[in-house]
Coordinates of C-alpha atoms in Angstrom, one line a residue:
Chain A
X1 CA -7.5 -21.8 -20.3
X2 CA -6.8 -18.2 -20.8
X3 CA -4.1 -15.6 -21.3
X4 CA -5.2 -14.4 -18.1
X5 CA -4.9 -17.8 -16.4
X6 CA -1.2 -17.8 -17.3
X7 CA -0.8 -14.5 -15.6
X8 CA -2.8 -15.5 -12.6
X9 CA -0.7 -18.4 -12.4
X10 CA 2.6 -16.2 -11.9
X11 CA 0.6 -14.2 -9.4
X12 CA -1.0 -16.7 -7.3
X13 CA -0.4 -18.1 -3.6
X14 CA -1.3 -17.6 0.2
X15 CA 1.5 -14.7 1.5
X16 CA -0.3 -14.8 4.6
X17 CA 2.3 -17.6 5.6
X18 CA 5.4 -14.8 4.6
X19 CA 6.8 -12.6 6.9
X20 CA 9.0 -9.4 5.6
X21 CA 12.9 -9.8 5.4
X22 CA 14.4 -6.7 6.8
X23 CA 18.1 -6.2 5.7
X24 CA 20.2 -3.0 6.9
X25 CA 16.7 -1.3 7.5
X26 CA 14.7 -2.1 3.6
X27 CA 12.4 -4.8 3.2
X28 CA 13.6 -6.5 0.4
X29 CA 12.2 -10.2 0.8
X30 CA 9.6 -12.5 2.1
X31 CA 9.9 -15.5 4.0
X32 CA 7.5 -18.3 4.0
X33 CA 6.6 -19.6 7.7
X34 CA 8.4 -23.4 7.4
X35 CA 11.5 -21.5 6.4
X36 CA 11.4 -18.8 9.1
X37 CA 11.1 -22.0 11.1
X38 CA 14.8 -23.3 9.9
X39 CA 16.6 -19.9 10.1
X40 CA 16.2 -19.7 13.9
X41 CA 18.9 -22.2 13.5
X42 CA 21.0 -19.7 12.3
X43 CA 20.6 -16.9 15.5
X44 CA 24.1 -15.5 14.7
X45 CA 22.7 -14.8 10.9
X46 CA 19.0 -14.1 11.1
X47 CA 16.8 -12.3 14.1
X48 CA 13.4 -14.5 13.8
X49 CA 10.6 -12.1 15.4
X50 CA 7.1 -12.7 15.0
X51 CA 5.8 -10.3 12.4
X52 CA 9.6 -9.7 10.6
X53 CA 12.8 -11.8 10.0
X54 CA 16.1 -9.4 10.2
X55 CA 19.1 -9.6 9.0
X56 CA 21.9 -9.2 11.9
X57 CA 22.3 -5.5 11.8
X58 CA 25.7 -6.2 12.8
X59 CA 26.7 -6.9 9.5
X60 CA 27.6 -4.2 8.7
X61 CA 28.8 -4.3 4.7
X62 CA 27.3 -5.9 1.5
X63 CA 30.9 -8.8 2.3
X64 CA 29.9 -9.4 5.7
X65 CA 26.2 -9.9 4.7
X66 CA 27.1 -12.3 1.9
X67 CA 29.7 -14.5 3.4
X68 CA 26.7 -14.6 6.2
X69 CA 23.8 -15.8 3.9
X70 CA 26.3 -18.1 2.6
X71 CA 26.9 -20.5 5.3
X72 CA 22.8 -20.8 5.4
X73 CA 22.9 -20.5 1.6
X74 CA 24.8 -23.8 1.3
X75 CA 23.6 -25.6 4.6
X76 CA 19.9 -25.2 3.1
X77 CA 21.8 -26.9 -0.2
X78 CA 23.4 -29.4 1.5
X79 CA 19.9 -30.5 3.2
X80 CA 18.4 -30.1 -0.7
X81 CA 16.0 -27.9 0.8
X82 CA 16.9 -25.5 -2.2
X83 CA 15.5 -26.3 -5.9
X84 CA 18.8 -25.7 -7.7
X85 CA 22.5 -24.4 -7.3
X86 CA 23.6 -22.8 -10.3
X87 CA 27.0 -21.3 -8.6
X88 CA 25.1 -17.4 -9.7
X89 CA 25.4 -14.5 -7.7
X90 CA 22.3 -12.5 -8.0
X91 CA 22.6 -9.2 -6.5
X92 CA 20.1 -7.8 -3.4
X93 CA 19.4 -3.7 -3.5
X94 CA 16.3 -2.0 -2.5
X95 CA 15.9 -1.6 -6.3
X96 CA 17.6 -2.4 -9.6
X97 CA 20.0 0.7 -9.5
X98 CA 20.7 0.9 -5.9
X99 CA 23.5 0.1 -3.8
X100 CA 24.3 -3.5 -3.5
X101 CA 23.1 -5.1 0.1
X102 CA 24.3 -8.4 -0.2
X103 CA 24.4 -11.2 -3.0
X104 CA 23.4 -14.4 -2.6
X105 CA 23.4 -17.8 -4.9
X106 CA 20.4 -17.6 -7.7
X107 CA 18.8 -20.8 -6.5
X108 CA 18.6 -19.4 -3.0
X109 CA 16.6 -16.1 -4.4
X110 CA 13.2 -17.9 -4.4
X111 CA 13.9 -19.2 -0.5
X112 CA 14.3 -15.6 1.2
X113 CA 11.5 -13.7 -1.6
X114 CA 14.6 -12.0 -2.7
X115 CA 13.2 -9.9 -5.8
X116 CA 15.4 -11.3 -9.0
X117 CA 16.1 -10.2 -12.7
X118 CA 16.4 -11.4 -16.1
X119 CA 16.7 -10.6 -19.6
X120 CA 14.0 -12.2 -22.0
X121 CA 14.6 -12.4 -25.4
X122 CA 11.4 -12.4 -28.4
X123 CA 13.7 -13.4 -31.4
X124 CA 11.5 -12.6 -34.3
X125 CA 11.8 -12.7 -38.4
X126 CA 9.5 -11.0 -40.8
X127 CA 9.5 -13.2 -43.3
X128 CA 6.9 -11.3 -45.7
X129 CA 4.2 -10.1 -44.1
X130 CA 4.4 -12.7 -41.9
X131 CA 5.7 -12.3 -38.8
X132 CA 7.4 -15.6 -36.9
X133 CA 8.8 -16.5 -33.5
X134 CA 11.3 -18.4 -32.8
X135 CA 10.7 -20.6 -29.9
X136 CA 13.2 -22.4 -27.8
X137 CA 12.0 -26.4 -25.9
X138 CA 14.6 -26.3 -23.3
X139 CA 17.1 -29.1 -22.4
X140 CA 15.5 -32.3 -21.0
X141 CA 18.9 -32.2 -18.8
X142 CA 18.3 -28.7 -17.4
X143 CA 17.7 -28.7 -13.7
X144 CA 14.5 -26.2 -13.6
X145 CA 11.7 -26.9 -16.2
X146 CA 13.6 -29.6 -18.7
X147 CA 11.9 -29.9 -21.6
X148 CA 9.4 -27.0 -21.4
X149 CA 9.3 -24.0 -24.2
X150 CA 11.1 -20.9 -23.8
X151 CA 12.0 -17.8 -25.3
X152 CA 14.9 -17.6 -28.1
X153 CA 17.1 -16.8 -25.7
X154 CA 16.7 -15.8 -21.7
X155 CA 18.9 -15.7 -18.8
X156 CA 18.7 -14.5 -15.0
X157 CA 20.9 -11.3 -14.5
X158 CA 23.6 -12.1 -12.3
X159 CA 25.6 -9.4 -10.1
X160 CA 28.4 -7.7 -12.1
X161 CA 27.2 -7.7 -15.4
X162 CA 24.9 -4.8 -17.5
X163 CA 21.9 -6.1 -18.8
X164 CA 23.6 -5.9 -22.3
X165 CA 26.7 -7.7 -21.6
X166 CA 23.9 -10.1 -20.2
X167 CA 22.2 -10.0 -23.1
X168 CA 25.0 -10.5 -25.6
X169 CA 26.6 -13.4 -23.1
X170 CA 23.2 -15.4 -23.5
X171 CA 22.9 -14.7 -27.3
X172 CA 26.0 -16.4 -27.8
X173 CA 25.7 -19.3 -25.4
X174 CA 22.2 -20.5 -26.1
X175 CA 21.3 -19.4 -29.5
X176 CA 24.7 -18.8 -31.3
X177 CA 23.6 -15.6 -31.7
X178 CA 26.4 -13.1 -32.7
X179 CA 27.2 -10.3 -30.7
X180 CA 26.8 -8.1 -33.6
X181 CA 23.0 -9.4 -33.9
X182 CA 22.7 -9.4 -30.3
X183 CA 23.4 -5.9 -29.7
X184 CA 20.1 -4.7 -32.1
X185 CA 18.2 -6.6 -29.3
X186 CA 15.4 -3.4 -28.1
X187 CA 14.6 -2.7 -25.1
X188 CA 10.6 -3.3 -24.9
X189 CA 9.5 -2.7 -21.6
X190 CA 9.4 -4.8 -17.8
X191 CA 7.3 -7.4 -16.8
X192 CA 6.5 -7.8 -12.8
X193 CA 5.2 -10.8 -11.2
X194 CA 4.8 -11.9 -7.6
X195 CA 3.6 -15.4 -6.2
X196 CA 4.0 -18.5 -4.9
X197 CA 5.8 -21.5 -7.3
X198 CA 7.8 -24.9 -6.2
X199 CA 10.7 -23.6 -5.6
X200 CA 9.5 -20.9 -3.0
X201 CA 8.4 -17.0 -3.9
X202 CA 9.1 -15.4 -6.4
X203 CA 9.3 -11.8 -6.9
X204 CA 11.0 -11.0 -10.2
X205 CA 11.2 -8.4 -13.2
X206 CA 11.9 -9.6 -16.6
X207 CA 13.4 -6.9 -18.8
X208 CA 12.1 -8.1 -22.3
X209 CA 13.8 -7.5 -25.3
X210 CA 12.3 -7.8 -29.4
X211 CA 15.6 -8.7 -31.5
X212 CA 14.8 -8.6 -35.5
X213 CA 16.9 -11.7 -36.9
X214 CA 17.7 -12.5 -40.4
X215 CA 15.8 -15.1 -42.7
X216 CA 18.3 -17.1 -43.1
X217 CA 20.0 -17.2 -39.4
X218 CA 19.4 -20.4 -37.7
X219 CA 19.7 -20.5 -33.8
X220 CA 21.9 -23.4 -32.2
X221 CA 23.1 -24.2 -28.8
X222 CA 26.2 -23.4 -27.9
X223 CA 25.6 -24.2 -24.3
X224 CA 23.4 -27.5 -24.7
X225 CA 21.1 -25.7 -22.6
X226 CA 18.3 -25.9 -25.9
X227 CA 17.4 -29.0 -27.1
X228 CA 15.3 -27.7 -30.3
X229 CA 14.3 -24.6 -31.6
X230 CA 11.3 -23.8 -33.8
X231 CA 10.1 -21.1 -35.9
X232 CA 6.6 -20.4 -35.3
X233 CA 3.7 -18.4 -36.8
X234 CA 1.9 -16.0 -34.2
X235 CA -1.3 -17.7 -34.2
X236 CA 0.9 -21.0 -33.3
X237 CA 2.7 -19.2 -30.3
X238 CA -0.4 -17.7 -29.2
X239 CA -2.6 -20.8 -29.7
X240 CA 0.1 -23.1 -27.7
X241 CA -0.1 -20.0 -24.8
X242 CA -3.7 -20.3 -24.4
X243 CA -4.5 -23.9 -24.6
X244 CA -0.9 -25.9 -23.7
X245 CA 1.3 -26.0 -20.8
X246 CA 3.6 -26.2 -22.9
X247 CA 6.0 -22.7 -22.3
X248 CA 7.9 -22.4 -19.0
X249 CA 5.2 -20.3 -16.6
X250 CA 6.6 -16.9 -16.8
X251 CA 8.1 -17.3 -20.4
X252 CA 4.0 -17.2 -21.4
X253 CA 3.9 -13.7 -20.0
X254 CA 7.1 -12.2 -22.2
X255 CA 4.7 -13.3 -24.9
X256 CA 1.4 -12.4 -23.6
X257 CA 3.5 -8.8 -23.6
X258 CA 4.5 -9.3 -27.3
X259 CA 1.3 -10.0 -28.5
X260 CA -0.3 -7.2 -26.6
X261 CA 2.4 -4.6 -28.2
X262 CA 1.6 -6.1 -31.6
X263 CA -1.9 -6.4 -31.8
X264 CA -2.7 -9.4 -31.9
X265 CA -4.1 -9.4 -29.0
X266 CA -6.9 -7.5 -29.8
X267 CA -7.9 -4.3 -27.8
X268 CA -11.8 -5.7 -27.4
X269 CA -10.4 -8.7 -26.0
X270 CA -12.4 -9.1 -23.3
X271 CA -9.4 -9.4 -20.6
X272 CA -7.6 -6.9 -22.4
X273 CA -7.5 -4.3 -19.8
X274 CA -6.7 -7.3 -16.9
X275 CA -3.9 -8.6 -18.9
X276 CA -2.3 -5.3 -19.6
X277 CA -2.0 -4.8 -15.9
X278 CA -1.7 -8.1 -15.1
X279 CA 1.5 -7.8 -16.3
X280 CA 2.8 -5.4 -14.1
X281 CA 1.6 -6.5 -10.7
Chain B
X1 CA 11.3 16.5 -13.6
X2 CA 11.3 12.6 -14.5
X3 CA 9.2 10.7 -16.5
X4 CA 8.3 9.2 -13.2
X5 CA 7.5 12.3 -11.8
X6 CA 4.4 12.5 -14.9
X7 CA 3.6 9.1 -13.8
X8 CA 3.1 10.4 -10.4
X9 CA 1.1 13.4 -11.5
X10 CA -1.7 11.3 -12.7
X11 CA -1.7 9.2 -9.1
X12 CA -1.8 11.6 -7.1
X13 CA -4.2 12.5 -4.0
X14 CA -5.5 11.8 -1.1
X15 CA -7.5 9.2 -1.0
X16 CA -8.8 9.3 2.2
X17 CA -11.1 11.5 1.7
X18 CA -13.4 9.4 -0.6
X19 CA -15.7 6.6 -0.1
X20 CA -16.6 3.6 -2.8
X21 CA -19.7 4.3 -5.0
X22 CA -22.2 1.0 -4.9
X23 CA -24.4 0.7 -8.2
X24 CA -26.5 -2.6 -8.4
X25 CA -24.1 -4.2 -5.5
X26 CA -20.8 -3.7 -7.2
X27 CA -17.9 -0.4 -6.4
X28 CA -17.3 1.3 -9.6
X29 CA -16.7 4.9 -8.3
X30 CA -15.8 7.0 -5.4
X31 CA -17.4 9.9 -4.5
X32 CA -15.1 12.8 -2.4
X33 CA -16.6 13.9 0.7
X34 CA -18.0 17.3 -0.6
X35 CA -20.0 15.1 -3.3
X36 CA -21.2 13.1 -0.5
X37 CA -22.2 16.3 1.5
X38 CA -24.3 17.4 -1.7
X39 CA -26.0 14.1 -2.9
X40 CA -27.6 14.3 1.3
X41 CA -30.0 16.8 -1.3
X42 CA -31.0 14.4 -3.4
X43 CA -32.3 10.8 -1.2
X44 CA -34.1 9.5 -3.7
X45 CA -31.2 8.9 -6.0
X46 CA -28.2 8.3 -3.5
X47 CA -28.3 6.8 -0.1
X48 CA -25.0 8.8 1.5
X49 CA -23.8 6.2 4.5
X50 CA -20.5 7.3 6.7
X51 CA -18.5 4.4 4.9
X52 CA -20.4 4.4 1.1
X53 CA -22.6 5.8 -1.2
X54 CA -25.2 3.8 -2.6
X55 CA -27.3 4.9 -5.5
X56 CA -30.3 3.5 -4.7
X57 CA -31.5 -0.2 -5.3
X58 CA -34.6 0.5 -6.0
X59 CA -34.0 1.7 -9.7
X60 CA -33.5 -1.6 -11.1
X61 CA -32.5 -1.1 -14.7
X62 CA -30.1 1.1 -16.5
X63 CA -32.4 3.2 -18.3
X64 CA -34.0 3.9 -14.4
X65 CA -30.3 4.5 -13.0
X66 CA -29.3 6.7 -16.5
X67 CA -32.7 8.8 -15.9
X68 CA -31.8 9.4 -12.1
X69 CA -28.6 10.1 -12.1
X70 CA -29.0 12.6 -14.9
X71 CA -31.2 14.3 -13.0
X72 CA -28.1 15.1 -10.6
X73 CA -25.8 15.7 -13.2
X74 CA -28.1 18.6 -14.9
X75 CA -28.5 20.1 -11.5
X76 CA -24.6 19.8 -10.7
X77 CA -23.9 21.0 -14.0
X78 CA -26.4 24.3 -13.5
X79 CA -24.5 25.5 -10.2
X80 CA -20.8 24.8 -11.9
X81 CA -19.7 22.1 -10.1
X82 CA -18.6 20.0 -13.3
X83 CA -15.4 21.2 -15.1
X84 CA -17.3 20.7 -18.1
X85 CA -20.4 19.4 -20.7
X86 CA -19.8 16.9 -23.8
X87 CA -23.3 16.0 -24.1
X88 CA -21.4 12.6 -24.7
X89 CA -23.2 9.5 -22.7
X90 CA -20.4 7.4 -20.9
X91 CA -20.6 3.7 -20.0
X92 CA -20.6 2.2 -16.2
X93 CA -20.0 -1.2 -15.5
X94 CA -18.5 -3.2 -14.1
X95 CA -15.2 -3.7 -16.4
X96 CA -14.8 -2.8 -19.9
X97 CA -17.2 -5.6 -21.5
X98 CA -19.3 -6.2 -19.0
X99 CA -23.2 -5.3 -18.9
X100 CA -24.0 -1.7 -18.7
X101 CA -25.4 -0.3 -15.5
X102 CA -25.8 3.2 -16.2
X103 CA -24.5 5.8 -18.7
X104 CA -23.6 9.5 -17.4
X105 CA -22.4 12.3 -19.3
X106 CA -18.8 12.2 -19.5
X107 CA -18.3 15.6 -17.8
X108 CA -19.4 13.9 -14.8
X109 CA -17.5 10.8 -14.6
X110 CA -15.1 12.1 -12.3
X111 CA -17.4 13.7 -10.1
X112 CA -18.3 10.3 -9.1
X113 CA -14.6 8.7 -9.7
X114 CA -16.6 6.3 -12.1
X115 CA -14.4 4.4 -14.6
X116 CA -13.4 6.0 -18.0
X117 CA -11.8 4.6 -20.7
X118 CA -10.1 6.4 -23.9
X119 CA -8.1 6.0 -27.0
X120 CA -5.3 6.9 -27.9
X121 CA -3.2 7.3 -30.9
X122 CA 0.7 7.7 -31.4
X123 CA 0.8 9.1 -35.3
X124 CA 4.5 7.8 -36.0
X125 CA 6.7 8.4 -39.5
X126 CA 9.7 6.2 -40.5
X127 CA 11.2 8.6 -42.4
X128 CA 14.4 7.0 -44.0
X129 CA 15.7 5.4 -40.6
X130 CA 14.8 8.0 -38.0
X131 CA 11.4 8.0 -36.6
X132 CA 9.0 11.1 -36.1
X133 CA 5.6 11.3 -34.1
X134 CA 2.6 14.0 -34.9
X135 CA 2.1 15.9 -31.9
X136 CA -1.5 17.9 -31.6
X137 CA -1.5 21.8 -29.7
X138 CA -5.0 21.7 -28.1
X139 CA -7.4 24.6 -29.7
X140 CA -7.2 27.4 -27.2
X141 CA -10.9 27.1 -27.0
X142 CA -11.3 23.7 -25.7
X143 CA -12.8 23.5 -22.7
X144 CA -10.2 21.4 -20.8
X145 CA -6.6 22.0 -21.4
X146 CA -6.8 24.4 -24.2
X147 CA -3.2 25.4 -25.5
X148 CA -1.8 22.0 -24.2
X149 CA 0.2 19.2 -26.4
X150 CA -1.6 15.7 -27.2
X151 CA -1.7 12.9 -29.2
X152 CA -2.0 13.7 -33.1
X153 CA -5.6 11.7 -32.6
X154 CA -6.8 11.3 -29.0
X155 CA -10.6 10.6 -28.0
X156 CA -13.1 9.8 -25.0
X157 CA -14.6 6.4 -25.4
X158 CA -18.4 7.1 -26.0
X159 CA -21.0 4.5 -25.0
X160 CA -22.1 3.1 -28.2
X161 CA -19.3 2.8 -30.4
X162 CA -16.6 0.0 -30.7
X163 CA -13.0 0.9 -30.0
X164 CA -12.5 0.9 -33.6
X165 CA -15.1 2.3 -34.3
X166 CA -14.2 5.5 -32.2
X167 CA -10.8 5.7 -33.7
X168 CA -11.5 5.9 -37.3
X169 CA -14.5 8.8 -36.1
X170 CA -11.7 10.7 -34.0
X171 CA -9.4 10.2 -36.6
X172 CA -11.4 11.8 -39.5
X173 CA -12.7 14.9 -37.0
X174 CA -9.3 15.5 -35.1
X175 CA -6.8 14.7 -37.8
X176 CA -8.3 14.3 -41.3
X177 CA -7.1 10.7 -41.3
X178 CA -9.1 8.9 -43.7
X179 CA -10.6 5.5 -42.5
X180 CA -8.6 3.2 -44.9
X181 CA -5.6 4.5 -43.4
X182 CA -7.0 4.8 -40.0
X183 CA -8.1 1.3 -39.5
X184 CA -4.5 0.5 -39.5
X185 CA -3.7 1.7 -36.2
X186 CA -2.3 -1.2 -34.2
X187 CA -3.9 -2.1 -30.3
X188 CA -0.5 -2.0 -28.4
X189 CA -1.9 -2.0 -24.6
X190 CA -4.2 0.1 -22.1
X191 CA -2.5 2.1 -19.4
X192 CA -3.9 2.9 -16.1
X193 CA -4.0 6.0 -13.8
X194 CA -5.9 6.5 -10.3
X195 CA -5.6 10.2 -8.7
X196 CA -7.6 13.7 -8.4
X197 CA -7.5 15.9 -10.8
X198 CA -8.9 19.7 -11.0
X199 CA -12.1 18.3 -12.3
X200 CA -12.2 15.4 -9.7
X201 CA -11.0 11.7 -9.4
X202 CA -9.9 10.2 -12.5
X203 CA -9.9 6.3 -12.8
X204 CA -8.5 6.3 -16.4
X205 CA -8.0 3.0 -19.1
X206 CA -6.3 4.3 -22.0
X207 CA -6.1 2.1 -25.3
X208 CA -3.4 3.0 -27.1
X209 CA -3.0 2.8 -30.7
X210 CA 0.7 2.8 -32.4
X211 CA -0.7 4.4 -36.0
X212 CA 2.4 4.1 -39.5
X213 CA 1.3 7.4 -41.4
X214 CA 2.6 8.0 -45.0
X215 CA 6.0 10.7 -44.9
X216 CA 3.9 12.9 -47.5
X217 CA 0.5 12.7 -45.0
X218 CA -0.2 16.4 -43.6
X219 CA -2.8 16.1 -40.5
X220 CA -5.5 18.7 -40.6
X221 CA -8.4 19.5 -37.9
X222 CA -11.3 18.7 -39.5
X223 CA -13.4 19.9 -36.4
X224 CA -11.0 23.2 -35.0
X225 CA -10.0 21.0 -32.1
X226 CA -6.3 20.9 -33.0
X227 CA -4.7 24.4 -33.6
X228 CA -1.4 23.0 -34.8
X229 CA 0.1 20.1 -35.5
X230 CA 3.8 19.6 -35.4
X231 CA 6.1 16.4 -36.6
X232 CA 9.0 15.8 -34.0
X233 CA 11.6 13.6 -33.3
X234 CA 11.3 11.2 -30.8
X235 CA 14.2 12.8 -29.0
X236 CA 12.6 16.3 -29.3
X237 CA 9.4 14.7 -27.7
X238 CA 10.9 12.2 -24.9
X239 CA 13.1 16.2 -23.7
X240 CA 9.5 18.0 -23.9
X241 CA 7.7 15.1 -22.2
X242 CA 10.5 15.4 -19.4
X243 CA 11.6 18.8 -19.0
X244 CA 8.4 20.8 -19.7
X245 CA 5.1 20.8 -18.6
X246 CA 3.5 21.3 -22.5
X247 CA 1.9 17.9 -22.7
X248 CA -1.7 17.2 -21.2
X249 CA -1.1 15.1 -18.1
X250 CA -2.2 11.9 -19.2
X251 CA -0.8 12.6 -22.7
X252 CA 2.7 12.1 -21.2
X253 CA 1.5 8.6 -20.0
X254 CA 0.9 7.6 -23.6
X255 CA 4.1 8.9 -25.5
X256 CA 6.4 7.3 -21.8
X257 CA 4.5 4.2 -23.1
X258 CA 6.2 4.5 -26.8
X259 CA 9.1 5.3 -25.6
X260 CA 9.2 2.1 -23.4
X261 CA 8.3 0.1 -26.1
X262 CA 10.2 0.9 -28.7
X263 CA 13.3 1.4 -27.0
X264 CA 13.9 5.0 -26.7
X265 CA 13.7 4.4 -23.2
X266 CA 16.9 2.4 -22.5
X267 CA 16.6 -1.2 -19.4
X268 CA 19.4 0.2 -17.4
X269 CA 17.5 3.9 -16.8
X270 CA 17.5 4.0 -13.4
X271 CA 13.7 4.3 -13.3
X272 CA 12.9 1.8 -15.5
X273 CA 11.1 -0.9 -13.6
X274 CA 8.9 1.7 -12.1
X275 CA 8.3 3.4 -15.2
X276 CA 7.1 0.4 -16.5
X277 CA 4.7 -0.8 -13.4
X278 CA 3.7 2.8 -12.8
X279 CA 1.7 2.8 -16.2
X280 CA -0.5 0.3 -15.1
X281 CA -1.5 1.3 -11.4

């Protein structure tokens, strides 16, 4: 295996079988055929056409459109056609920044091709001249991905809260990080990927973050949601990336990302070129 | 102006008006249609179809396709069709580490929209706990983009020469780095462009090198291709970057890149997420 297998593995899938999702004129999802199927169930909600699925123009505001998706939202639960129910609201815009269309529950995101957020976090101490990661094996108990690796600390960005408060909120529950560490936590650049997993499409942007942490701290988890953490050389992290399935899929790519702004992915790497844009598709 | 607006002025174009350059049966250029209309005058290099040009099968190694092609460039070069002469041979293949095909003098490559790859170097100083970049003014009697602002070490990647290789050389002639100092410069990713240029299409890999420089180092241009240099703050650079037009255009890519990663460039700018894809296009 490869860095680059990890990123083609984000990126992968047949999206001949996805139509657009139209809502209040912007294309802002993708939805697989089998689902497209179901939502002609819903006529009052969803206009099923042959090359697009739209929204009921009639709705007219991002309340309308949300109560809407809702009643699908939770029939789809209710038939356990969804992976997960977190109770989230992750917010629908034509970008990051723009005006909200509609919200709709985080577990339902991946269903409709929604395009979803989060907030990575690479929590590292220079210990020397070494420099160490620490590396988070997520709760056997967790719904998605028990027992996988993870970042330090990383969270889906819900409606209603700047990615800071997000960032300092997830510090605190799943690390114990303090909010006075939290808030050193620098902005380093997003991460795109687009493709087909379990749990349907998914069309997200990570914001990753680098956040410098003391010698001595020691992450625990508030939230349960960790069940270990460890402190790891680079050449551990990177080894376990290229040659485990160890890390949760798109947690390997926040890394791939460190390790390319470090150097220690060298720039004569042979993918290096593929992986830098490989991030970004 | 924006940030994103510099991203977009090294994308720009219309494509439309160029078709795919076959060497050896693989697309690694594209050749406008006024090209096309002159390599008709030379048939036993380039085969000019209505939807490719082909440079001709026949010569079957690159030393055959080098000689050929040359024989184009000198004669394009004589009626002052290229923007300029290096005398610097240029690699063409298929990606970065793959076997050579052919090499072409570098004023050429965008002639034929063939692949070029650079590096580049941000020269930083943490001076107490603000951090300053080097920034290069262009000798006013360089042939492309005389006067203009740039990296403190920027070069062409010559066939030949490893990466590193070509940064401690560019170092020592643009900047009077020495190589124990210059070897320190730190991969940190490759940026992309794709658009037309005065000069012609430019399909651009940049390697970019983050490079820690002693507070008492004092650049000097060992070769008179540098007329100043100037150490800036990164919030005197990120207001020239976006409010004037001072930097060469791809430079701008580079120092948007620094900015991203290190966190100059804050997650919630409205632009972020396409800031961050549009450096790898």
């Amino acid at each position: 295996m490869s860095y680059l297998d990890r990123i083609r593995a984000c990126n992968a899938g047949d999206l001949s079988r996805y139509r657009p999702l139209i809502v209040a004129g912007h294309e802002v999802g993708h939805v697989a055929q089998e689902i497209a199927d179901r939502l002609t169930e819903f006529p009052a909600v969803f206009h099923v056409g042959d090359d697009t699925v739209e929204l009921d123009p009639a709705l007219k505001t991002a309340a309308e459109r949300t109560a809407a998706v809702a009643t699908v939202s939770l029939n789809f639960h209710e038939q356990g056609i969804l992976a997960g129910w977190w109770d989230e609201p992750y917010p629908v815009a034509v970008s990051f920044n723009a005006p909200l269309l509609l919200t709709v529950e985080r577990g339902c995101a991946p269903c409709f091709g929604f395009r979803a957020y989060g907030v990575h976090i690479n929590g590292i101490v220079r210990d020397g001249g070494e420099t160490k990661m620490w590396v988070a094996r997520r709760s056997r108990s967790k719904q998605s991905h028990p027992g996988l690796l993870d970042q330090i600390v990383a969270g889906g960005q819900p409606a209603g809260l700047t990615l800071m408060e997000n960032v300092i909120k997830e510090c605190a529950e799943e690390a114990g990080i303090p909010a006075a560490l939290a808030c050193r936590a620098r902005p380093v650049g997003a991460i795109t990927y687009f493709g087909e997993r379990p749990e349907g499409l998914r069309d997200d942007v990570l914001f990753n973050y680098d956040l410098d942490l003391p010698a001595d701290f020691r992450p625990f988890a508030a939230d349960g949601e960790v069940e270990e953490f460890y402190l790891w050389s680079l050449d551990e992290v990177a080894e376990r990336i290229r040659d485990t399935e160890d890390f949760k899929f798109n947690c390997n790519l926040v890394i791939i990302d460190f390790l390319i702004r470090h150097g220690v992915i060298p720039a004569d790497h042979p993918d290096y070129v593929d992986i830098s844009r490989g991030l970004h598709i």
